[in-house]
Structures are given as C-alpha cells and as structure tokens.
Short mmCIF file of C-alpha atoms in Angstrom, two decimals:
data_model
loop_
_atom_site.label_atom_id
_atom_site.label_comp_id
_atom_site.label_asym_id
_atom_site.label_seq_id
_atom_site.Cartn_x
_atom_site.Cartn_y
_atom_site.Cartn_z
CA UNK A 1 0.00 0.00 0.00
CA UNK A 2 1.02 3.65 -0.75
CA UNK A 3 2.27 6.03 1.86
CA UNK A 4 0.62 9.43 1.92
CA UNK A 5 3.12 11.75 3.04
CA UNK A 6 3.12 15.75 3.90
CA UNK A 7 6.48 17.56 4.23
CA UNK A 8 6.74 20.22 6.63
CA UNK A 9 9.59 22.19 6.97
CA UNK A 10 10.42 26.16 6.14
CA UNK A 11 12.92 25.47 3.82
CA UNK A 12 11.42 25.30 0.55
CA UNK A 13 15.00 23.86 -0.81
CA UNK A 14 14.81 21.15 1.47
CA UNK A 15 11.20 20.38 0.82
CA UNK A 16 12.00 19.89 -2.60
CA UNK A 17 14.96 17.87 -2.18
CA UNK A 18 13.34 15.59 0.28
CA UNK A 19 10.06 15.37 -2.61
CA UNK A 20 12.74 14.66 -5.55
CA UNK A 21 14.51 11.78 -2.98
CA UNK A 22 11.65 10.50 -1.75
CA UNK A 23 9.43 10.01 -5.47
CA UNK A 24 13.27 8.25 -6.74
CA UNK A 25 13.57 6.02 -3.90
CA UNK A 26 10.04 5.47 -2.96
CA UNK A 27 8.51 5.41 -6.03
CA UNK A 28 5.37 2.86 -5.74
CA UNK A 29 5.96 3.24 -1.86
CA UNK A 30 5.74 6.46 -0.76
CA UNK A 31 3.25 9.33 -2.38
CA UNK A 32 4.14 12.84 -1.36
CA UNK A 33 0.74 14.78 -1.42
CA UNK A 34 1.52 18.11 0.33
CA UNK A 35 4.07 20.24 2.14
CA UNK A 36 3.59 22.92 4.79
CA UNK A 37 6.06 25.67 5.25
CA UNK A 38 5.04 26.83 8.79
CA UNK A 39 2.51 26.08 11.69
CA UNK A 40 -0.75 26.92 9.99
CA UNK A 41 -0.09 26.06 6.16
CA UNK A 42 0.80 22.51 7.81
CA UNK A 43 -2.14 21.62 10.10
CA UNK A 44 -4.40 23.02 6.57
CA UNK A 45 -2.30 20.91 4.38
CA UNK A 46 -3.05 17.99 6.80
CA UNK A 47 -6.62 18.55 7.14
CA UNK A 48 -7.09 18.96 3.02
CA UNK A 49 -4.75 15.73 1.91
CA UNK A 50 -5.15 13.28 4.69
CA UNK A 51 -1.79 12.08 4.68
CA UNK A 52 -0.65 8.73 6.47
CA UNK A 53 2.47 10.76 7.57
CA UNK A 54 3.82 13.57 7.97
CA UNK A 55 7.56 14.14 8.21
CA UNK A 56 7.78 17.55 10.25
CA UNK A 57 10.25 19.80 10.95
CA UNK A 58 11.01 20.55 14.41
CA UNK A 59 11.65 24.23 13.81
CA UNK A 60 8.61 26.06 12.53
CA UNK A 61 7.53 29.55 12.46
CA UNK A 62 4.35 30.00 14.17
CA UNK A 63 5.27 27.45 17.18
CA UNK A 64 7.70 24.66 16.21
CA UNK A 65 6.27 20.90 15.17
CA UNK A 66 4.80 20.37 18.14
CA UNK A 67 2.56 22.42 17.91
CA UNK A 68 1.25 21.14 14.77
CA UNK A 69 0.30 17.87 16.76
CA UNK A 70 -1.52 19.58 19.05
CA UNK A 71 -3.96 21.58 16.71
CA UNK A 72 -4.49 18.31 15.20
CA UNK A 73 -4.40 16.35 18.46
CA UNK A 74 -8.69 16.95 18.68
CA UNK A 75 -8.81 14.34 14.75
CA UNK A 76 -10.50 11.01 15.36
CA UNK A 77 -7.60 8.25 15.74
CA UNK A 78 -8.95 6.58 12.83
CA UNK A 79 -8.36 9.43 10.69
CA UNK A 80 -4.92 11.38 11.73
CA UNK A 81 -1.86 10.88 10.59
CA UNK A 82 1.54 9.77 12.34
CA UNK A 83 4.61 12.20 12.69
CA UNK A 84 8.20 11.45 12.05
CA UNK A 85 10.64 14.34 13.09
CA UNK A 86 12.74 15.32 10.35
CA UNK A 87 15.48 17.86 11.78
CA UNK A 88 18.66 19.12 12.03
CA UNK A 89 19.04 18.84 15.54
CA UNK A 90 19.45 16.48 17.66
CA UNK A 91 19.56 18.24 20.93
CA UNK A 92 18.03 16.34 23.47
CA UNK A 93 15.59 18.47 24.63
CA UNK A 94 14.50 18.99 21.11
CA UNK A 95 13.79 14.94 20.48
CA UNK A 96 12.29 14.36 23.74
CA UNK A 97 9.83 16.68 23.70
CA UNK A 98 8.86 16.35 20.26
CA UNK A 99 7.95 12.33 21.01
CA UNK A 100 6.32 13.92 24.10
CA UNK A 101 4.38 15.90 21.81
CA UNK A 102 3.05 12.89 20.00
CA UNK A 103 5.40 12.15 17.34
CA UNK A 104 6.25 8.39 16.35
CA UNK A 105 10.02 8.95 15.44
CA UNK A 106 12.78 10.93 15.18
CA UNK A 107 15.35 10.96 13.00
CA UNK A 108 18.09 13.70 11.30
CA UNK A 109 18.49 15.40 7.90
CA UNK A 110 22.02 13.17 7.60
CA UNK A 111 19.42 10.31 6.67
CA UNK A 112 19.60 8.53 3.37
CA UNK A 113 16.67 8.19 1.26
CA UNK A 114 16.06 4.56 1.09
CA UNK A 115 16.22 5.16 5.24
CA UNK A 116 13.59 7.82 5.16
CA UNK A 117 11.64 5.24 2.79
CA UNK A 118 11.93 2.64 5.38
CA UNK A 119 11.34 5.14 8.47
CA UNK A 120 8.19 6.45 6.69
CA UNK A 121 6.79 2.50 6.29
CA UNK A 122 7.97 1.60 9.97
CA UNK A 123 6.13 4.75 11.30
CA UNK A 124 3.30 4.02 9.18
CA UNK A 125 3.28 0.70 10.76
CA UNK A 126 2.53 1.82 14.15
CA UNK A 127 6.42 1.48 14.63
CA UNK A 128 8.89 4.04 16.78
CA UNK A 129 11.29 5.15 14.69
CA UNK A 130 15.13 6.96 15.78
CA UNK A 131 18.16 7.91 14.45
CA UNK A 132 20.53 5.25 16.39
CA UNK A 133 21.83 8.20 19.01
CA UNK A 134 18.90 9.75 19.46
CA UNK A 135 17.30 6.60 20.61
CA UNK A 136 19.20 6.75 24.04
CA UNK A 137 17.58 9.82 24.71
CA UNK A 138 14.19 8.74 24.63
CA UNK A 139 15.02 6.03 26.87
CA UNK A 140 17.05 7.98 29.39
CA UNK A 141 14.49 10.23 29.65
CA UNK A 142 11.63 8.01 30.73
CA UNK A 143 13.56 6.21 33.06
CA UNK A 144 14.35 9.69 34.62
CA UNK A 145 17.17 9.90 34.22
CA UNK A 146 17.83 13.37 32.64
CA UNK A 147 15.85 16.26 32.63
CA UNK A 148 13.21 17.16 29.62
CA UNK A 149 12.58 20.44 31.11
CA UNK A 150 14.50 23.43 29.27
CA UNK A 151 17.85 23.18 30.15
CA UNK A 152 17.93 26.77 31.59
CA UNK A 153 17.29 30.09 31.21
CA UNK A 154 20.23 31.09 29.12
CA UNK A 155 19.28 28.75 26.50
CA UNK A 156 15.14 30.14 26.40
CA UNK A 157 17.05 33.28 25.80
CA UNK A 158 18.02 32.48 22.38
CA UNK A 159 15.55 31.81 19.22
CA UNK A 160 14.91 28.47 17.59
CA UNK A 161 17.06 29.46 14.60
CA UNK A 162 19.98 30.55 17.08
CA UNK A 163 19.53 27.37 18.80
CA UNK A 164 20.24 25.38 15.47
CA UNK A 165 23.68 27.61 14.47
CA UNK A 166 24.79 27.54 18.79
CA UNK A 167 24.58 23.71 18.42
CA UNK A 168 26.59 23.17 14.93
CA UNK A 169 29.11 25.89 15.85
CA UNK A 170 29.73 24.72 19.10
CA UNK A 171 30.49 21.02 17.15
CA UNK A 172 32.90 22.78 15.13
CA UNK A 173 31.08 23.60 11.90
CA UNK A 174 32.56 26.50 9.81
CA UNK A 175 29.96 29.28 9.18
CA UNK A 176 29.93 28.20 5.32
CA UNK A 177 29.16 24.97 6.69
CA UNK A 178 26.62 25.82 8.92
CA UNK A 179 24.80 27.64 5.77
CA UNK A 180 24.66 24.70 3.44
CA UNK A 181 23.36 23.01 6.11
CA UNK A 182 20.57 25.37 7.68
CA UNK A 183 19.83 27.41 4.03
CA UNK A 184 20.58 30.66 4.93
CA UNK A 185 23.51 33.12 4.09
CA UNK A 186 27.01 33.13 5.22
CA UNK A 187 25.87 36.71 6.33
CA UNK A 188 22.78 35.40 8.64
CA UNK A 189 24.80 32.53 10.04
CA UNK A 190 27.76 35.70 11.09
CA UNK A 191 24.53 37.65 12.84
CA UNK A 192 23.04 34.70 14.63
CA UNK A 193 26.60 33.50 16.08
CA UNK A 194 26.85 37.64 17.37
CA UNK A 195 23.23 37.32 18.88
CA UNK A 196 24.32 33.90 20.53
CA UNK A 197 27.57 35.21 22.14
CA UNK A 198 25.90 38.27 23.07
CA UNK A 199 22.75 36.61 24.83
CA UNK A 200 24.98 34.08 26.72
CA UNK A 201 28.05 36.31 27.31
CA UNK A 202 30.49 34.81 26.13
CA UNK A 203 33.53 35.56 23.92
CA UNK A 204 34.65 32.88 21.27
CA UNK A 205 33.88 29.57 20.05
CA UNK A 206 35.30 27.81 22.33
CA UNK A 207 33.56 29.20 24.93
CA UNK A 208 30.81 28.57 23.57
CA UNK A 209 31.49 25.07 22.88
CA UNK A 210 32.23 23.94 26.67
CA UNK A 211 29.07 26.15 27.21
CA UNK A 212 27.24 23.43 25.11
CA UNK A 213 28.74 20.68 25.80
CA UNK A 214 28.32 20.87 29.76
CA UNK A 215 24.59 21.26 29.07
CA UNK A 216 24.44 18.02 27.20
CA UNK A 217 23.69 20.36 23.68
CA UNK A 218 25.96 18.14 21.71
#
C-alpha cells in the first residue's frame, strides 16, 4: 500500500529535495501529497490531503512541530496521521519533547533516502522510529534519568534558529558549513553566532562550545 506523506519544513530547498529523494527512492511506496512551510499552512495541508504521515520539521515559524500535533491532536484516531521528526538537531531536549508531543520517530536530515523510505513504512506501521543516538535519549528520559525540562534560562534566551547555528558551531562547523546546512547566508549565520555570544556572554567559540557541551547540547 502507498504512503501518503506531507512535508513540513520552512525550507522550501529542502522540501524539494526531500520530494525529488523521496518520489526516486520510494517510487510505488511512498506518495508525497503536500508540504507545509510553517505552523498553519501545515495543520491546513493535513486537514485537506489526509496524509498517512507527515515528516515535520522541528523548527517552525508559528510554534515549532509540536505544535502542529496539538492543533491536530482533537482528529478522530482513525483518521490522523503519524509524525516522524525530520530535523537538524538532535539536541536532546529537542527529540524528547517532540515524542512527548506525539510524534512516532525521530530521526536527522544526515538520513539517506532509502532510510527515510523505510522510516516512513515503519512509522506508518505503528512502529517508533530513531536515528541510532537519538534513541538513548528517549530512553534515558523516561527512566528519569535526565531532565526534559528546558535546560535553563540562558538557553530560552536564544531563538529556535539561534539554537540550530549555537549547536553546529559549538560542534565545530565552519559558518559556510553551517549555511549549506541550515539554508541561509554566510551573512545570517555571522549575525546569529553575534546574537548567541551576546545573549549568553560569552567571547569565542570555544567558549561557547564547553558552554554546550556541559549542558548536554551536543
């Protein structure tokens, strides 16, 4: 049986490169019948196509992914679809309470797309689905054994797109890297990184890095 699947993300680039992987690799599988670019143009996507899944960013203007789920939290069971995180980050506040939120899986943009063929079927399925790392997460945190609540204050200081460039700086990304990988100028990433230092006071880089890394960011 074909897979109805919405993309969601704010990256129109992306959306089209995962809709050109995913009709090569999952032709006959998988049937991409809408995207969604933000909050709102998702949940009315989802309520005009019906999709079996929806791969969702978890970065959205208008609220983030999760809060997709919950305007469509009040859809009969029979009839809504299941959500597989699709993100750049894989902070673990970020996975943990996006499955808290009601999503199925999680898994990262570094995925292949026969993987995201297979993810979409498992998830489908009724399955969980995680990137391999991200798995330990989930499982730490319902055993209670780290903290889902935000890690602190400095970090609900920043925005969700200086969230995403802290975390791949701090891992050592260069800022042309960090570009590519978010779809935004060389420029932005430059004013983001200033905003970042600035909100958390610190200097450099490497500050910044132990900063993250002692918070479990990484």
């Amino acid at each position: 049986m074909t897979v109805k699947v919405v993309v969601v993300d704010d990256h129109a680039m992306f959306r089209r490169g995962v809709t050109a992987e995913l009709e090569a690799t999952g032709a006959g599988v998988v049937e991409i019948v809408g995207e969604g670019e933000d909050v709102d143009t998702a949940v009315a996507t989802i309520l005009a196509t019906r999709p079996d899944v929806v791969l969702l960013d978890v970065h959205l203007p208008g609220g983030g992914g999760v809060e997709v789920i919950r305007k469509l939290a009040t859809q009969p069971v029979d009839t809504a679809p299941r959500f597989l995180a699709l993100s750049v980050s894989d902070a673990a506040e970020d996975v943990i309470g996006t499955i808290r939120g009601g999503a199925r899986g999680y898994v990262t943009k570094t995925i292949t797309g026969p993987e995201l063929v297979s993810a979409i079927q498992r998830v489908a399925d009724g399955d969980a689905v995680f990137s391999p790392r991200l798995a330990g997460f989930v499982l730490d945190a319902f055993a209670g054994s780290i903290e889902v609540a935000d890690i602190d204050e400095d970090l609900d200081r920043l925005t969700e797109r200086e969230r995403e460039v802290m975390r791949l700086i701090a891992r050592g990304y260069s800022y042309k890297e960090v570009a590519k990988e978010l779809f935004i100028s060389i420029k932005t990433v430059e004013t983001h990184m200033s905003a970042v230092l600035r909100k958390l006071q610190l200097s450099s880089r490497h500050e910044l890095t132990k900063w993250a890394s002692d918070r479990r960011l990484l």
